[in-house]
Amino acid sequence: MEKIDLFTAGEDPAYKVYHIPGIVVTAKGTVLAWCEARKRSAGVSDWDDIRILLRRSTDDGRTWSAPQSIANVPGPKTKNPFALRMKNVDPQDVTYNNPVLIADRDGTVHMLFCLEYMRCFYQRSTDDGLTWSAPTEITSALDGFRRDYDWKVLATGPNHGIQMQSGRLVVPVWLSTGTGSNAHHPSVTATVYSDDQGKTWHTSEIAVPNTEEWIDPNETAIIELADGSVMLNIRSESKKHRRLITTSKDGATDWSTPRFDEALNEPICMAGLVRYSLAKDGGKNRILFSNPDNLTRADGKEAPGKHRDRKNLSVKLSDDEGQTWAVNKVVEPGPSMYSDLAVTPGGTILCFYGRTGDNTGLSYYAGGRLTVARFNLEWLTDGKDGGK
C-alpha cells in the first residue's frame, strides 16, 4: 500500500478545495486522474468558480505530471438561473462541473463535462490526455429526457464512463427539476450513450425515478457485466441507506426494477466501481467497489435519509458479478469522501479519493487533499487472491 497526494489545498493559492476525483487507465497504460478545483471555501459548494484539472502518470501511478486545466468553453457564459436561488452564489463565477472520461480500446480518451449544470460538452484526446480537441456542445442531445422529465439542472457522472464490448460508450447522468430547497433536488438517474465513438449522443430511458422509496437518485457508478449487460450503482438519499442497483441489457433501455444492495452501505456519497480482470490470471472476473463504509455521525444525530459522516473509505471485491461482496478492506479509516477506481495493465489497483489527512474537521468536502492509493490484489485480499 502506497498513498500519493495529487491535489493538496494550499499548494496552489488559486484553489481552496479539490473535489470530485476521477481516474482511468488508457489503452497504452497511461493513468489519467482529474478533479474539480474550486476557488473558494467549501461553503460555496457546487456552484463555485470551478476548473477541471488533470494529472498524468506513465509509470503505473508512481510519479505524476503537473496539473493541467483541460476544459475551456469560449464565449460568454450564463449562470444557471436555479443556481442564483442559492446563498453565496456569485453570478460572475464560471462553473465547470462533473467531468467524465472514458478510455477507448483504440487509444482515444473521450470526455464529457458540464457548464453551469445546464450545458453539456464533448471533447477527445488522441495522445493520452496531453492535448484535447475543441469542446463540442451536445446539450441538445439531452433534450430527449424532456419526454419524461423536464430537467433544469444536469450533471454527467461523475467518475469514469465505460466502453461496452459492442463499442458503445455509456455515461451515467443525473437530472433535476431544480424545484427543491437545493437546486440539485429532486433528481433522477439515467445514461447518455454514443454508438459512433462520440460523434453523436443519445438519451436512455430513466433508469431510477424519484419515488418515496428511491429518494433523489443521483451520482452513479457504472460497469459492464460479464454477460454484456450494464449495471448502475447509484447514490441516493433513500431512508434505507444502501446503494441502489439496476441493470439493462444495452445500457439504455428496459432497466430492471431498482434494488438496494444490503452489503453496500450508503452514507450519501459518490462511490467507485471497476472491473479487475487480467490476462495473466486467465481473465478471471472480479469487480471492485469503493466508498466511505459508514452509517454513523459523530454528533449521534443519525436520521433516515440524512447524511452520515464520510469516513472509513473501503474497497470491496466481488467474484460473482456484484451479487455478493466477499472481500472488504479499509483504505482510509479517517475522514474520506468521493472515490474512483482504476486498474493498470500490470494489476496495480488505484483508488483516487478525497481525505483531510489532518484534524481540520472537513469531513464532508474533500477540502484537504485528493490522494491516490496504490495497492495490489494480494494486499486487498490478505494474500488469498494473488491474481494467479
CSV table of C-alpha atoms in Angstrom, one decimal:
chain,number,residue,atom,x,y,z
A,1,MET,CA,0.0,0.0,0.0
A,2,GLU,CA,1.3,3.4,-1.0
A,3,LYS,CA,-0.5,6.8,-0.9
A,4,ILE,CA,0.4,9.7,-3.0
A,5,ASP,CA,-1.3,13.1,-2.7
A,6,LEU,CA,-2.1,14.6,-6.1
A,7,PHE,CA,-4.0,17.7,-5.1
A,8,THR,CA,-3.5,19.4,-1.7
A,9,ALA,CA,-5.3,22.5,-0.5
A,10,GLY,CA,-2.9,25.4,-0.1
A,11,GLU,CA,-0.3,24.3,-2.6
A,12,ASP,CA,-1.8,26.4,-5.3
A,13,PRO,CA,-3.3,29.7,-4.0
A,14,ALA,CA,-5.8,29.8,-6.8
A,15,TYR,CA,-7.8,26.9,-5.3
A,16,LYS,CA,-9.2,26.3,-1.8
A,17,VAL,CA,-11.0,23.0,-2.4
A,18,TYR,CA,-10.3,19.9,-4.6
A,19,HIS,CA,-13.3,17.6,-5.1
A,20,ILE,CA,-14.9,15.1,-7.4
A,21,PRO,CA,-11.9,12.8,-8.2
A,22,GLY,CA,-11.9,10.6,-11.2
A,23,ILE,CA,-9.4,8.1,-12.7
A,24,VAL,CA,-8.9,5.9,-15.8
A,25,VAL,CA,-6.1,3.9,-17.4
A,26,THR,CA,-5.7,4.4,-21.2
A,27,ALA,CA,-5.2,1.6,-23.8
A,28,LYS,CA,-1.5,2.5,-23.7
A,29,GLY,CA,-1.3,2.3,-19.9
A,30,THR,CA,-1.2,6.0,-19.1
A,31,VAL,CA,-3.1,6.9,-15.9
A,32,LEU,CA,-5.2,10.0,-16.0
A,33,ALA,CA,-6.5,11.5,-12.7
A,34,TRP,CA,-8.7,14.5,-12.7
A,35,CYS,CA,-10.8,16.6,-10.3
A,36,GLU,CA,-12.8,19.8,-9.8
A,37,ALA,CA,-10.6,22.6,-8.5
A,38,ARG,CA,-12.8,25.1,-6.6
A,39,LYS,CA,-11.6,28.7,-6.0
A,40,ARG,CA,-13.3,29.4,-2.7
A,41,SER,CA,-14.2,27.6,0.5
A,42,ALA,CA,-16.4,24.5,0.9
A,43,GLY,CA,-19.3,26.8,1.8
A,44,VAL,CA,-19.7,27.9,-1.8
A,45,SER,CA,-20.2,24.3,-2.7
A,46,ASP,CA,-21.0,23.0,-6.2
A,47,TRP,CA,-21.8,26.5,-7.7
A,48,ASP,CA,-18.3,27.8,-7.0
A,49,ASP,CA,-15.9,29.2,-9.6
A,50,ILE,CA,-14.6,25.8,-10.7
A,51,ARG,CA,-12.0,24.5,-13.2
A,52,ILE,CA,-11.2,20.9,-14.2
A,53,LEU,CA,-7.6,19.8,-13.6
A,54,LEU,CA,-5.8,16.7,-14.9
A,55,ARG,CA,-2.6,14.9,-14.0
A,56,ARG,CA,-0.9,12.1,-15.9
A,57,SER,CA,1.3,9.2,-15.0
A,58,THR,CA,3.2,6.9,-17.3
A,59,ASP,CA,4.7,4.6,-14.6
A,60,ASP,CA,1.7,2.9,-13.0
A,61,GLY,CA,0.8,5.9,-10.9
A,62,ARG,CA,4.2,6.3,-9.1
A,63,THR,CA,5.0,9.8,-10.5
A,64,TRP,CA,2.8,12.4,-12.0
A,65,SER,CA,2.8,15.4,-14.3
A,66,ALA,CA,1.9,18.9,-13.2
A,67,PRO,CA,-1.8,19.7,-13.1
A,68,GLN,CA,-3.3,20.9,-16.4
A,69,SER,CA,-6.6,22.7,-17.0
A,70,ILE,CA,-8.5,20.7,-19.6
A,71,ALA,CA,-11.9,22.3,-20.1
A,72,ASN,CA,-12.4,25.7,-21.7
A,73,VAL,CA,-15.6,26.8,-23.5
A,74,PRO,CA,-15.0,30.1,-25.4
A,75,GLY,CA,-17.6,32.9,-25.4
A,76,PRO,CA,-20.0,34.3,-22.9
A,77,LYS,CA,-21.4,32.1,-20.2
A,78,THR,CA,-24.6,32.5,-18.3
A,79,LYS,CA,-25.2,31.2,-14.8
A,80,ASN,CA,-27.9,28.6,-14.3
A,81,PRO,CA,-30.9,30.6,-13.0
A,82,PHE,CA,-31.6,27.9,-10.5
A,83,ALA,CA,-28.1,28.5,-9.0
A,84,LEU,CA,-28.9,32.1,-8.3
A,85,ARG,CA,-31.5,31.0,-5.8
A,86,MET,CA,-28.8,29.5,-3.6
A,87,LYS,CA,-26.9,31.5,-1.0
A,88,ASN,CA,-23.4,32.8,-1.6
A,89,VAL,CA,-23.5,32.2,-5.4
A,90,ASP,CA,-21.7,34.9,-7.5
A,91,PRO,CA,-23.3,35.3,-10.9
A,92,GLN,CA,-19.9,36.1,-12.3
A,93,ASP,CA,-18.4,32.7,-11.3
A,94,VAL,CA,-17.9,30.1,-14.0
A,95,THR,CA,-18.7,26.6,-13.0
A,96,TYR,CA,-17.2,23.7,-15.0
A,97,ASN,CA,-18.6,20.6,-13.4
A,98,ASN,CA,-18.8,16.8,-13.4
A,99,PRO,CA,-16.1,15.7,-15.8
A,100,VAL,CA,-16.3,12.1,-17.1
A,101,LEU,CA,-13.6,10.3,-19.0
A,102,ILE,CA,-13.8,7.0,-21.0
A,103,ALA,CA,-10.7,5.2,-22.1
A,104,ASP,CA,-11.4,3.7,-25.5
A,105,ARG,CA,-9.8,0.5,-26.6
A,106,ASP,CA,-8.5,2.2,-29.7
A,107,GLY,CA,-6.5,4.6,-27.6
A,108,THR,CA,-8.9,7.6,-27.8
A,109,VAL,CA,-9.9,9.2,-24.5
A,110,HIS,CA,-13.4,10.6,-24.6
A,111,MET,CA,-14.6,13.3,-22.2
A,112,LEU,CA,-17.9,14.8,-21.2
A,113,PHE,CA,-18.3,17.7,-18.9
A,114,CYS,CA,-21.0,20.2,-17.9
A,115,LEU,CA,-21.0,24.0,-17.7
A,116,GLU,CA,-23.2,25.7,-15.1
A,117,TYR,CA,-25.1,22.4,-14.6
A,118,MET,CA,-27.2,23.2,-17.7
A,119,ARG,CA,-24.9,22.7,-20.7
A,120,CYS,CA,-23.1,19.5,-21.7
A,121,PHE,CA,-19.9,19.3,-23.9
A,122,TYR,CA,-17.9,16.5,-25.5
A,123,GLN,CA,-14.1,16.5,-26.4
A,124,ARG,CA,-11.5,13.9,-27.0
A,125,SER,CA,-7.8,13.3,-26.7
A,126,THR,CA,-5.7,11.1,-29.1
A,127,ASP,CA,-2.4,11.5,-27.2
A,128,ASP,CA,-3.3,10.1,-23.8
A,129,GLY,CA,-4.5,13.3,-22.4
A,130,LEU,CA,-1.7,15.6,-23.4
A,131,THR,CA,-4.0,17.7,-25.7
A,132,TRP,CA,-7.7,17.9,-26.3
A,133,SER,CA,-10.0,18.7,-29.2
A,134,ALA,CA,-12.1,21.8,-29.0
A,135,PRO,CA,-15.3,21.1,-27.0
A,136,THR,CA,-18.5,20.4,-28.9
A,137,GLU,CA,-21.8,21.2,-27.2
A,138,ILE,CA,-24.1,18.2,-27.0
A,139,THR,CA,-26.8,19.7,-24.7
A,140,SER,CA,-29.5,19.3,-27.4
A,141,ALA,CA,-28.9,15.5,-27.2
A,142,LEU,CA,-30.2,15.6,-23.6
A,143,ASP,CA,-33.4,17.1,-24.7
A,144,GLY,CA,-34.6,13.6,-25.2
A,145,PHE,CA,-35.0,13.3,-21.5
A,146,ARG,CA,-37.7,16.0,-21.5
A,147,ARG,CA,-40.2,13.5,-22.8
A,148,ASP,CA,-40.2,12.0,-19.3
A,149,TYR,CA,-38.5,14.6,-17.1
A,150,ASP,CA,-38.4,18.4,-17.5
A,151,TRP,CA,-34.9,18.9,-16.2
A,152,LYS,CA,-33.4,22.3,-15.4
A,153,VAL,CA,-30.2,21.0,-13.7
A,154,LEU,CA,-28.0,18.3,-15.2
A,155,ALA,CA,-24.7,16.6,-14.4
A,156,THR,CA,-22.7,13.8,-16.0
A,157,GLY,CA,-21.2,11.0,-13.9
A,158,PRO,CA,-19.0,11.9,-12.1
A,159,ASN,CA,-16.1,9.4,-12.2
A,160,HIS,CA,-15.4,7.5,-15.4
A,161,GLY,CA,-17.8,6.1,-18.0
A,162,ILE,CA,-17.4,2.8,-19.9
A,163,GLN,CA,-17.0,1.4,-23.4
A,164,MET,CA,-19.0,-1.8,-23.8
A,165,GLN,CA,-17.7,-4.7,-25.7
A,166,SER,CA,-20.0,-3.7,-28.5
A,167,GLY,CA,-18.1,-0.4,-28.7
A,168,ARG,CA,-21.0,1.7,-27.2
A,169,LEU,CA,-19.9,4.5,-24.9
A,170,VAL,CA,-22.1,4.9,-21.9
A,171,VAL,CA,-22.1,7.7,-19.3
A,172,PRO,CA,-24.4,8.0,-16.3
A,173,VAL,CA,-26.2,11.3,-15.8
A,174,TRP,CA,-28.5,12.7,-13.1
A,175,LEU,CA,-31.1,15.3,-13.8
A,176,SER,CA,-33.1,17.7,-11.6
A,177,THR,CA,-36.1,19.9,-12.0
A,178,GLY,CA,-34.4,22.3,-9.5
A,179,THR,CA,-37.6,22.8,-7.6
A,180,GLY,CA,-36.4,21.6,-4.2
A,181,SER,CA,-34.7,23.6,-1.4
A,182,ASN,CA,-31.4,22.7,-3.1
A,183,ALA,CA,-31.2,23.2,-6.8
A,184,HIS,CA,-29.9,19.6,-7.2
A,185,HIS,CA,-33.2,18.2,-6.0
A,186,PRO,CA,-35.4,16.4,-6.7
A,187,SER,CA,-33.4,14.2,-9.1
A,188,VAL,CA,-33.4,11.1,-11.3
A,189,THR,CA,-30.7,8.9,-12.8
A,190,ALA,CA,-30.3,7.9,-16.5
A,191,THR,CA,-27.5,7.5,-19.1
A,192,VAL,CA,-26.3,9.0,-22.3
A,193,TYR,CA,-24.7,6.8,-25.0
A,194,SER,CA,-22.8,7.0,-28.3
A,195,ASP,CA,-22.5,4.3,-31.0
A,196,ASP,CA,-20.2,6.3,-33.2
A,197,GLN,CA,-17.2,7.0,-30.9
A,198,GLY,CA,-18.6,10.2,-29.5
A,199,LYS,CA,-19.7,11.9,-32.7
A,200,THR,CA,-23.4,11.8,-31.7
A,201,TRP,CA,-25.0,11.2,-28.3
A,202,HIS,CA,-28.5,9.8,-27.3
A,203,THR,CA,-30.6,9.6,-24.2
A,204,SER,CA,-31.6,6.5,-22.4
A,205,GLU,CA,-34.8,5.7,-20.6
A,206,ILE,CA,-34.9,7.0,-17.0
A,207,ALA,CA,-33.1,4.3,-15.0
A,208,VAL,CA,-34.2,5.2,-11.5
A,209,PRO,CA,-37.0,7.7,-10.9
A,210,ASN,CA,-37.5,9.7,-7.7
A,211,THR,CA,-40.1,8.0,-5.5
A,212,GLU,CA,-40.9,7.6,-1.9
A,213,GLU,CA,-38.7,4.5,-1.8
A,214,TRP,CA,-35.9,5.7,-4.1
A,215,ILE,CA,-35.3,9.3,-3.0
A,216,ASP,CA,-33.2,11.6,-5.2
A,217,PRO,CA,-31.1,9.1,-7.1
A,218,ASN,CA,-28.1,11.0,-8.4
A,219,GLU,CA,-24.3,10.4,-8.7
A,220,THR,CA,-23.9,7.0,-10.3
A,221,ALA,CA,-21.1,4.5,-11.0
A,222,ILE,CA,-21.3,2.1,-14.0
A,223,ILE,CA,-19.9,-1.2,-15.1
A,224,GLU,CA,-20.4,-3.7,-17.9
A,225,LEU,CA,-21.2,-7.2,-16.5
A,226,ALA,CA,-19.7,-10.4,-17.9
A,227,ASP,CA,-22.9,-11.2,-19.7
A,228,GLY,CA,-22.7,-7.9,-21.6
A,229,SER,CA,-25.4,-6.1,-19.7
A,230,VAL,CA,-24.8,-2.8,-17.9
A,231,MET,CA,-25.1,-2.3,-14.1
A,232,LEU,CA,-25.6,1.1,-12.4
A,233,ASN,CA,-24.6,1.5,-8.8
A,234,ILE,CA,-26.4,4.6,-7.6
A,235,ARG,CA,-26.2,7.1,-4.8
A,236,SER,CA,-29.5,8.2,-3.3
A,237,GLU,CA,-30.9,9.8,-0.2
A,238,SER,CA,-33.2,6.9,0.5
A,239,LYS,CA,-34.1,6.0,4.0
A,240,LYS,CA,-32.7,2.5,3.5
A,241,HIS,CA,-29.1,3.9,3.4
A,242,ARG,CA,-27.9,1.2,0.9
A,243,ARG,CA,-26.6,1.6,-2.6
A,244,LEU,CA,-29.2,1.2,-5.4
A,245,ILE,CA,-28.7,-1.2,-8.2
A,246,THR,CA,-30.3,-1.5,-11.7
A,247,THR,CA,-29.3,-3.3,-14.9
A,248,SER,CA,-30.0,-3.0,-18.6
A,249,LYS,CA,-29.0,-5.3,-21.5
A,250,ASP,CA,-27.9,-2.4,-23.6
A,251,GLY,CA,-27.2,0.4,-21.0
A,252,ALA,CA,-30.1,2.4,-22.2
A,253,THR,CA,-33.5,0.6,-22.2
A,254,ASP,CA,-35.5,-1.8,-20.1
A,255,TRP,CA,-33.8,-1.0,-16.8
A,256,SER,CA,-34.6,-3.6,-14.1
A,257,THR,CA,-36.6,-2.6,-11.0
A,258,PRO,CA,-34.0,-0.9,-8.7
A,259,ARG,CA,-33.0,-2.8,-5.7
A,260,PHE,CA,-31.0,-2.0,-2.6
A,261,ASP,CA,-27.7,-3.9,-2.2
A,262,GLU,CA,-27.8,-4.8,1.5
A,263,ALA,CA,-24.0,-5.3,1.5
A,264,LEU,CA,-23.2,-1.8,0.4
A,265,ASN,CA,-23.8,1.0,3.0
A,266,GLU,CA,-24.8,4.4,1.7
A,267,PRO,CA,-23.7,7.4,3.8
A,268,ILE,CA,-24.9,9.5,0.8
A,269,CYS,CA,-21.6,9.9,-1.1
A,270,MET,CA,-20.3,9.1,-4.6
A,271,ALA,CA,-18.7,5.6,-5.0
A,272,GLY,CA,-16.2,3.9,-7.3
A,273,LEU,CA,-16.6,0.8,-9.5
A,274,VAL,CA,-14.3,-1.0,-11.8
A,275,ARG,CA,-13.6,-4.5,-13.2
A,276,TYR,CA,-10.4,-6.3,-12.3
A,277,SER,CA,-9.7,-8.9,-15.0
A,278,LEU,CA,-6.1,-9.6,-16.2
A,279,ALA,CA,-4.8,-11.9,-19.0
A,280,LYS,CA,-2.2,-13.3,-16.6
A,281,ASP,CA,-4.8,-14.9,-14.4
A,282,GLY,CA,-6.9,-16.2,-17.2
A,283,GLY,CA,-9.2,-13.2,-17.3
A,284,LYS,CA,-10.9,-14.2,-14.0
A,285,ASN,CA,-13.8,-11.7,-13.5
A,286,ARG,CA,-13.8,-9.6,-10.3
A,287,ILE,CA,-15.5,-6.3,-9.6
A,288,LEU,CA,-14.1,-3.7,-7.2
A,289,PHE,CA,-16.2,-1.1,-5.3
A,290,SER,CA,-15.2,1.8,-3.1
A,291,ASN,CA,-17.0,4.2,-0.8
A,292,PRO,CA,-17.0,5.6,2.8
A,293,ASP,CA,-18.4,2.5,4.5
A,294,ASN,CA,-20.0,4.2,7.5
A,295,LEU,CA,-23.6,4.9,8.7
A,296,THR,CA,-22.8,6.8,11.9
A,297,ARG,CA,-22.5,10.5,12.8
A,298,ALA,CA,-20.0,12.0,15.3
A,299,ASP,CA,-22.9,14.1,16.8
A,300,GLY,CA,-25.1,11.0,17.2
A,301,LYS,CA,-27.9,12.6,15.1
A,302,GLU,CA,-28.5,9.7,12.6
A,303,ALA,CA,-31.8,10.1,10.8
A,304,PRO,CA,-33.2,8.1,7.9
A,305,GLY,CA,-32.2,9.7,4.6
A,306,LYS,CA,-29.8,12.2,6.1
A,307,HIS,CA,-26.1,12.4,5.5
A,308,ARG,CA,-23.7,10.3,7.6
A,309,ASP,CA,-20.1,11.0,8.3
A,310,ARG,CA,-17.8,10.4,5.3
A,311,LYS,CA,-15.1,8.3,6.7
A,312,ASN,CA,-13.7,4.7,6.6
A,313,LEU,CA,-13.2,4.5,2.9
A,314,SER,CA,-13.1,0.9,2.0
A,315,VAL,CA,-12.7,-1.3,-1.1
A,316,LYS,CA,-14.8,-4.4,-1.6
A,317,LEU,CA,-14.3,-7.2,-4.1
A,318,SER,CA,-17.0,-9.4,-5.8
A,319,ASP,CA,-16.2,-12.5,-7.8
A,320,ASP,CA,-19.8,-13.2,-8.8
A,321,GLU,CA,-20.6,-10.0,-10.8
A,322,GLY,CA,-21.8,-7.9,-7.8
A,323,GLN,CA,-24.2,-10.5,-6.3
A,324,THR,CA,-22.1,-10.7,-3.2
A,325,TRP,CA,-19.0,-8.9,-1.8
A,326,ALA,CA,-16.6,-11.5,-0.3
A,327,VAL,CA,-13.7,-9.1,0.5
A,328,ASN,CA,-13.7,-5.7,2.3
A,329,LYS,CA,-10.5,-3.8,3.2
A,330,VAL,CA,-10.2,-0.3,4.7
A,331,VAL,CA,-8.1,2.1,2.7
A,332,GLU,CA,-8.6,5.2,4.8
A,333,PRO,CA,-10.2,4.9,8.3
A,334,GLY,CA,-10.4,8.6,8.9
A,335,PRO,CA,-12.4,11.3,7.0
A,336,SER,CA,-12.7,10.2,3.4
A,337,MET,CA,-15.1,11.1,0.7
A,338,TYR,CA,-15.7,10.7,-3.1
A,339,SER,CA,-13.6,8.0,-4.8
A,340,ASP,CA,-13.0,6.3,-8.1
A,341,LEU,CA,-11.1,3.1,-9.1
A,342,ALA,CA,-8.8,2.0,-11.9
A,343,VAL,CA,-6.6,-1.0,-12.7
A,344,THR,CA,-3.3,-0.8,-14.6
A,345,PRO,CA,-2.2,-3.4,-17.1
A,346,GLY,CA,0.2,-4.9,-14.5
A,347,GLY,CA,-2.6,-5.3,-12.0
A,348,THR,CA,-2.0,-2.4,-9.7
A,349,ILE,CA,-5.2,-1.1,-8.2
A,350,LEU,CA,-5.6,2.7,-8.0
A,351,CYS,CA,-8.1,4.3,-5.6
A,352,PHE,CA,-8.3,8.0,-6.1
A,353,TYR,CA,-10.2,9.6,-3.2
A,354,GLY,CA,-10.7,12.7,-1.0
A,355,ARG,CA,-9.4,12.9,2.5
A,356,THR,CA,-8.4,15.5,5.0
A,357,GLY,CA,-5.3,13.9,6.3
A,358,ASP,CA,-5.3,16.0,9.4
A,359,ASN,CA,-7.7,17.2,12.1
A,360,THR,CA,-9.3,20.1,10.2
A,361,GLY,CA,-12.7,18.6,10.6
A,362,LEU,CA,-13.5,18.9,6.9
A,363,SER,CA,-15.4,15.6,6.8
A,364,TYR,CA,-18.0,16.5,4.2
A,365,TYR,CA,-15.9,18.0,1.3
A,366,ALA,CA,-12.6,16.8,0.1
A,367,GLY,CA,-11.0,20.0,1.3
A,368,GLY,CA,-7.7,18.8,2.5
A,369,ARG,CA,-6.4,16.6,-0.4
A,370,LEU,CA,-7.1,14.1,-3.1
A,371,THR,CA,-5.0,11.0,-2.8
A,372,VAL,CA,-4.1,8.0,-5.0
A,373,ALA,CA,-3.8,4.8,-3.0
A,374,ARG,CA,-1.7,2.2,-4.9
A,375,PHE,CA,-2.0,-1.4,-3.9
A,376,ASN,CA,-2.3,-4.9,-5.4
A,377,LEU,CA,-4.7,-7.8,-5.2
A,378,GLU,CA,-2.6,-9.6,-2.6
A,379,TRP,CA,-2.9,-6.6,-0.2
A,380,LEU,CA,-6.7,-6.3,-0.8
A,381,THR,CA,-7.4,-9.9,-0.2
A,382,ASP,CA,-4.8,-10.5,2.5
A,383,GLY,CA,-3.0,-12.9,0.2
A,384,LYS,CA,-6.0,-15.1,-0.5
A,385,ASP,CA,-6.2,-14.0,-4.2
A,386,GLY,CA,-2.8,-13.3,-5.7
A,387,GLY,CA,-4.2,-12.9,-9.3
A,388,LYS,CA,-2.9,-16.2,-10.4
